[in-house]
mmCIF file of C-alpha atoms in Angstrom:
data_model
loop_
_atom_site.group_PDB
_atom_site.id
_atom_site.type_symbol
_atom_site.label_atom_id
_atom_site.label_comp_id
_atom_site.label_asym_id
_atom_site.label_seq_id
_atom_site.Cartn_x
_atom_site.Cartn_y
_atom_site.Cartn_z
ATOM 1 C CA MET A 181 0.001 -0.035 -0.033
ATOM 2 C CA THR A 182 1.404 3.441 -0.915
ATOM 3 C CA ALA A 183 1.823 5.825 1.811
ATOM 4 C CA PRO A 184 -0.142 9.139 1.524
ATOM 5 C CA LEU A 185 1.578 12.332 0.814
ATOM 6 C CA ARG A 186 2.196 14.374 3.899
ATOM 7 C CA LEU A 187 2.814 18.024 4.201
ATOM 8 C CA VAL A 188 4.681 20.036 6.912
ATOM 9 C CA ILE A 189 3.874 23.788 6.751
ATOM 10 C CA PHE A 190 6.427 26.044 8.642
ATOM 11 C CA ASP A 191 5.940 29.577 9.818
ATOM 12 C CA VAL A 192 9.092 31.678 9.151
ATOM 13 C CA ASP A 193 9.737 34.453 11.420
ATOM 14 C CA GLY A 194 10.284 32.983 14.907
ATOM 15 C CA THR A 195 10.209 29.348 13.740
ATOM 16 C CA LEU A 196 12.820 28.835 10.915
ATOM 17 C CA VAL A 197 14.539 32.335 11.180
ATOM 18 C CA ASP A 198 15.391 34.746 14.055
ATOM 19 C CA SER A 199 14.402 38.126 12.661
ATOM 20 C CA GLN A 200 13.365 39.874 15.654
ATOM 21 C CA GLY A 201 16.359 42.351 15.495
ATOM 22 C CA HIS A 202 15.338 43.813 12.197
ATOM 23 C CA ILE A 203 11.698 43.506 13.014
ATOM 24 C CA VAL A 204 11.878 45.655 16.127
ATOM 25 C CA ALA A 205 14.298 48.156 14.406
ATOM 26 C CA SER A 206 12.178 48.615 11.142
ATOM 27 C CA MET A 207 9.026 49.086 13.314
ATOM 28 C CA THR A 208 10.827 51.442 15.636
ATOM 29 C CA ALA A 209 12.004 53.475 12.803
ATOM 30 C CA ALA A 210 8.607 53.606 11.190
ATOM 31 C CA PHE A 211 7.126 55.028 14.395
ATOM 32 C CA GLN A 212 9.726 57.481 15.136
ATOM 33 C CA ALA A 213 9.378 58.647 11.552
ATOM 34 C CA LEU A 214 5.726 59.391 12.176
ATOM 35 C CA GLY A 215 6.556 61.003 15.597
ATOM 36 C CA ALA A 216 4.355 58.495 17.429
ATOM 37 C CA ALA A 217 5.073 56.737 20.543
ATOM 38 C CA VAL A 218 7.312 53.591 20.001
ATOM 39 C CA PRO A 219 5.847 50.321 21.262
ATOM 40 C CA THR A 220 7.743 48.183 23.556
ATOM 41 C CA ARG A 221 9.906 45.411 22.196
ATOM 42 C CA GLU A 222 7.581 42.894 23.751
ATOM 43 C CA ALA A 223 4.514 44.278 22.024
ATOM 44 C CA ILE A 224 6.316 44.445 18.643
ATOM 45 C CA LEU A 225 7.418 40.786 18.885
ATOM 46 C CA GLY A 226 3.758 39.979 20.136
ATOM 47 C CA ILE A 227 2.397 40.852 16.745
ATOM 48 C CA VAL A 228 4.926 39.070 14.556
ATOM 49 C CA GLY A 229 3.213 36.686 12.302
ATOM 50 C CA LEU A 230 0.230 38.951 11.564
ATOM 51 C CA SER A 231 -0.093 40.515 8.153
ATOM 52 C CA LEU A 232 1.201 44.185 8.496
ATOM 53 C CA ASP A 233 -2.321 45.848 8.072
ATOM 54 C CA VAL A 234 -3.522 43.873 11.046
ATOM 55 C CA ALA A 235 -0.680 44.202 13.093
ATOM 56 C CA VAL A 236 -0.169 47.948 12.969
ATOM 57 C CA PRO A 237 -3.354 48.952 14.280
ATOM 58 C CA ARG A 238 -2.976 46.556 17.129
ATOM 59 C CA LEU A 239 0.112 48.407 17.957
ATOM 60 C CA ALA A 240 -1.127 51.728 17.611
ATOM 61 C CA PRO A 241 -5.075 51.613 18.235
ATOM 62 C CA THR A 242 -5.568 55.266 18.594
ATOM 63 C CA LEU A 243 -3.976 56.364 15.424
ATOM 64 C CA SER A 244 -5.968 56.993 12.260
ATOM 65 C CA GLY A 245 -6.083 54.698 9.087
ATOM 66 C CA ALA A 246 -3.889 57.211 7.190
ATOM 67 C CA GLN A 247 -1.331 57.099 9.892
ATOM 68 C CA HIS A 248 -1.505 53.252 9.964
ATOM 69 C CA GLY A 249 -0.847 53.055 6.300
ATOM 70 C CA ALA A 250 2.192 55.449 6.868
ATOM 71 C CA LEU A 251 3.378 53.088 9.541
ATOM 72 C CA VAL A 252 3.075 49.927 7.137
ATOM 73 C CA GLN A 253 4.963 51.730 4.357
ATOM 74 C CA GLY A 254 7.563 53.075 6.819
ATOM 75 C CA TYR A 255 8.291 49.589 8.244
ATOM 76 C CA LYS A 256 8.513 47.864 4.606
ATOM 77 C CA ASP A 257 11.049 50.814 3.698
ATOM 78 C CA SER A 258 13.165 50.298 6.827
ATOM 79 C CA TYR A 259 13.111 46.443 6.602
ATOM 80 C CA ARG A 260 13.993 46.602 3.000
ATOM 81 C CA ARG A 261 17.001 49.043 3.567
ATOM 82 C CA LEU A 262 18.297 46.716 6.474
ATOM 83 C CA ARG A 263 18.086 43.714 4.132
ATOM 84 C CA LEU A 264 19.796 45.274 1.268
ATOM 85 C CA ALA A 265 22.527 46.605 3.622
ATOM 86 C CA HIS A 266 23.116 43.450 5.673
ATOM 87 C CA GLY A 267 21.758 40.812 3.442
ATOM 88 C CA ALA A 268 18.699 38.553 4.010
ATOM 89 C CA ALA A 269 20.651 35.796 5.694
ATOM 90 C CA GLU A 270 22.150 38.138 8.142
ATOM 91 C CA ALA A 271 18.998 40.138 8.649
ATOM 92 C CA SER A 272 17.273 36.721 9.446
ATOM 93 C CA PRO A 273 19.548 33.884 10.095
ATOM 94 C CA LEU A 274 18.330 30.495 10.317
ATOM 95 C CA TYR A 275 17.965 29.007 13.907
ATOM 96 C CA PRO A 276 20.598 26.412 14.941
ATOM 97 C CA GLY A 277 19.242 23.101 13.688
ATOM 98 C CA ALA A 278 16.585 24.590 11.264
ATOM 99 C CA LEU A 279 18.467 23.537 8.009
ATOM 100 C CA GLU A 280 19.123 20.056 9.171
ATOM 101 C CA ALA A 281 15.468 19.502 10.286
ATOM 102 C CA LEU A 282 14.278 20.642 7.040
ATOM 103 C CA GLN A 283 16.774 18.225 5.117
ATOM 104 C CA ARG A 284 15.772 15.253 7.265
ATOM 105 C CA LEU A 285 12.007 15.746 6.578
ATOM 106 C CA ALA A 286 12.663 16.280 3.069
ATOM 107 C CA ALA A 287 14.646 13.005 2.745
ATOM 108 C CA ASN A 288 11.278 11.277 3.071
ATOM 109 C CA ASP A 289 9.730 10.599 -0.386
ATOM 110 C CA ASP A 290 6.235 11.038 0.991
ATOM 111 C CA VAL A 291 6.798 14.276 2.763
ATOM 112 C CA LEU A 292 6.575 17.716 1.340
ATOM 113 C CA LEU A 293 7.479 20.866 2.937
ATOM 114 C CA GLY A 294 5.745 24.343 2.655
ATOM 115 C CA VAL A 295 5.605 27.870 4.496
ATOM 116 C CA ALA A 296 2.680 29.984 5.393
ATOM 117 C CA THR A 297 4.014 33.365 6.722
ATOM 118 C CA GLY A 298 2.867 36.882 7.182
ATOM 119 C CA LYS A 299 5.785 38.144 5.265
ATOM 120 C CA SER A 300 5.308 39.833 1.778
ATOM 121 C CA LYS A 301 6.139 37.540 -1.280
ATOM 122 C CA ARG A 302 9.154 39.779 -2.088
ATOM 123 C CA GLY A 303 10.531 39.583 1.327
ATOM 124 C CA LEU A 304 9.702 35.690 1.664
ATOM 125 C CA ASP A 305 11.467 35.079 -1.869
ATOM 126 C CA ALA A 306 14.497 37.038 -0.880
ATOM 127 C CA LEU A 307 14.912 35.109 2.449
ATOM 128 C CA ILE A 308 14.466 31.754 0.649
ATOM 129 C CA GLU A 309 17.128 32.518 -1.990
ATOM 130 C CA ALA A 310 19.439 33.898 0.661
ATOM 131 C CA HIS A 311 19.619 30.724 2.505
ATOM 132 C CA GLY A 312 19.696 28.663 -0.578
ATOM 133 C CA LEU A 313 16.264 26.896 -0.027
ATOM 134 C CA GLU A 314 14.736 27.655 -3.612
ATOM 135 C CA ARG A 315 13.800 23.880 -3.922
ATOM 136 C CA MET A 316 12.810 22.960 -0.410
ATOM 137 C CA PHE A 317 9.319 24.265 -0.446
ATOM 138 C CA VAL A 318 6.376 22.923 -2.698
ATOM 139 C CA THR A 319 4.127 25.761 -1.634
ATOM 140 C CA ARG A 320 4.694 29.345 -0.343
ATOM 141 C CA GLN A 321 1.901 31.137 1.145
ATOM 142 C CA CYS A 322 2.439 34.763 2.205
ATOM 143 C CA ALA A 323 0.436 37.859 3.353
ATOM 144 C CA ASP A 324 0.160 39.337 -0.250
ATOM 145 C CA PHE A 325 -2.436 36.859 -1.397
ATOM 146 C CA HIS A 326 -4.337 35.968 2.052
ATOM 147 C CA PRO A 327 -6.101 37.392 4.929
ATOM 148 C CA SER A 328 -4.020 37.559 8.098
ATOM 149 C CA LYS A 329 -3.374 34.767 10.441
ATOM 150 C CA PRO A 330 -5.170 33.235 12.183
ATOM 151 C CA HIS A 331 -7.571 32.917 9.102
ATOM 152 C CA PRO A 332 -7.091 29.290 7.725
ATOM 153 C CA SER A 333 -6.729 30.615 4.039
ATOM 154 C CA MET A 334 -2.791 30.105 3.768
ATOM 155 C CA ILE A 335 -3.177 26.537 5.014
ATOM 156 C CA HIS A 336 -6.273 25.697 2.696
ATOM 157 C CA ALA A 337 -4.139 27.096 -0.345
ATOM 158 C CA ALA A 338 -1.059 25.193 0.532
ATOM 159 C CA LEU A 339 -3.100 21.847 1.152
ATOM 160 C CA SER A 340 -4.722 22.335 -2.304
ATOM 161 C CA GLU A 341 -1.152 23.240 -3.976
ATOM 162 C CA ALA A 342 0.437 20.160 -2.552
ATOM 163 C CA GLY A 343 -2.383 17.832 -3.173
ATOM 164 C CA VAL A 344 -2.524 16.791 0.547
ATOM 165 C CA ASP A 345 -5.441 16.149 2.821
ATOM 166 C CA ALA A 346 -5.613 18.245 5.994
ATOM 167 C CA ALA A 347 -5.475 14.857 7.931
ATOM 168 C CA ASN A 348 -2.071 14.454 6.609
ATOM 169 C CA ALA A 349 -0.595 18.086 6.999
ATOM 170 C CA VAL A 350 0.905 19.790 10.388
ATOM 171 C CA MET A 351 1.595 23.303 10.998
ATOM 172 C CA VAL A 352 4.783 24.243 12.777
ATOM 173 C CA GLY A 353 4.798 27.611 14.370
ATOM 174 C CA ASP A 354 6.002 29.837 17.296
ATOM 175 C CA THR A 355 2.829 32.031 17.790
ATOM 176 C CA SER A 356 -0.801 31.521 18.832
ATOM 177 C CA PHE A 357 -1.737 33.062 15.312
ATOM 178 C CA ASP A 358 -0.141 30.022 13.839
ATOM 179 C CA MET A 359 -1.756 27.304 16.339
ATOM 180 C CA ASP A 360 -5.250 28.987 15.956
ATOM 181 C CA MET A 361 -4.886 29.017 12.160
ATOM 182 C CA ALA A 362 -4.085 25.194 12.245
ATOM 183 C CA GLN A 363 -6.955 24.586 14.306
ATOM 184 C CA ALA A 364 -9.302 26.582 12.014
ATOM 185 C CA ALA A 365 -8.093 24.559 9.063
ATOM 186 C CA GLY A 366 -8.307 21.252 10.712
ATOM 187 C CA VAL A 367 -4.514 20.299 10.666
ATOM 188 C CA THR A 368 -2.244 19.157 13.640
ATOM 189 C CA GLY A 369 -0.422 22.144 15.321
ATOM 190 C CA ILE A 370 3.095 21.741 16.614
ATOM 191 C CA GLY A 371 4.076 24.757 18.722
ATOM 192 C CA VAL A 372 7.796 25.646 19.054
ATOM 193 C CA THR A 373 8.991 27.335 22.478
ATOM 194 C CA TRP A 374 12.212 29.187 20.677
ATOM 195 C CA GLY A 375 10.067 32.151 18.997
ATOM 196 C CA TYR A 376 8.203 35.127 20.119
ATOM 197 C CA HIS A 377 5.244 34.045 21.844
ATOM 198 C CA ALA A 378 5.339 32.374 25.246
ATOM 199 C CA PRO A 379 4.573 28.505 25.193
ATOM 200 C CA ALA A 380 1.533 29.227 27.565
ATOM 201 C CA ALA A 381 -0.062 31.108 24.600
ATOM 202 C CA LEU A 382 0.038 28.339 22.319
ATOM 203 C CA THR A 383 -3.182 26.865 23.751
ATOM 204 C CA ALA A 384 -4.335 25.530 20.207
ATOM 205 C CA ALA A 385 -1.255 23.397 19.777
ATOM 206 C CA THR A 386 -1.609 19.623 19.818
ATOM 207 C CA ASP A 387 2.144 19.312 20.559
ATOM 208 C CA ILE A 388 4.816 21.851 21.844
ATOM 209 C CA VAL A 389 8.524 20.975 21.431
ATOM 210 C CA GLN A 390 11.599 22.453 22.799
ATOM 211 C CA ASP A 391 14.139 22.007 19.929
ATOM 212 C CA PHE A 392 14.432 20.770 16.160
ATOM 213 C CA ASP A 393 15.423 17.254 17.399
ATOM 214 C CA ALA A 394 12.275 17.088 19.373
ATOM 215 C CA LEU A 395 10.259 18.585 16.392
ATOM 216 C CA HIS A 396 11.514 15.794 14.267
ATOM 217 C CA SER A 397 10.618 12.984 16.783
ATOM 218 C CA THR A 398 7.274 14.374 17.223
ATOM 219 C CA ILE A 399 6.558 14.508 13.426
ATOM 220 C CA THR A 400 8.113 11.040 12.670
ATOM 221 C CA THR A 401 5.857 9.650 15.685
ATOM 222 C CA HIS A 402 2.838 11.281 14.370
ATOM 223 C CA TRP A 403 3.170 9.781 11.067
ATOM 224 C CA SER A 404 5.266 6.547 11.861
ATOM 225 C CA LEU A 405 7.948 7.690 9.580
ATOM 226 C CA PRO A 406 11.265 6.241 9.398
ATOM 227 C CA VAL A 407 13.638 7.992 11.831
#
């Protein structure tokens, strides 16, 4: 009997790469350029994973729509400058063990990999290219084409594009937005502890793992894959 195709969907910021330095710097620059009070580092990291048009109003609920738009554009401009100045790989380095975990999963013929992120397509493509991951993911879902997490649209599209049933997919992420999105899409959510939300916030996760070795073990056990 042929094994069904499986799909592991990864969040990006806070799960595969540690981009917090440039995220905080770019959001800080955007608020400063507008002359608005800069949110705390904790508040900024708390909205990572949301699309910018949703994240910014949460950070600055008393500002106008026009001001929100200026903040979104200011953030994009600042982040782009930092990426060009430092390179995407330096701006968003892979977490230790991330590449090896991706390679181990991809070595299984019946396992496909994808990403679902609040990044723009341009930012995601630049990051994937910088890390040499162009052939790693069969599906790339980003903020340009979907409602913000935790809406399940990204996962639905990933499943359709990969040709995989929801029962044979898992979503790996560091935020409550990722786990709530997984739950809404009917796929298993695996939370990671090294990202930007506290593990206690990942209430919709089926499992929570401490490192990439534990992630691999959890996925292989879940699907009875070869170790």
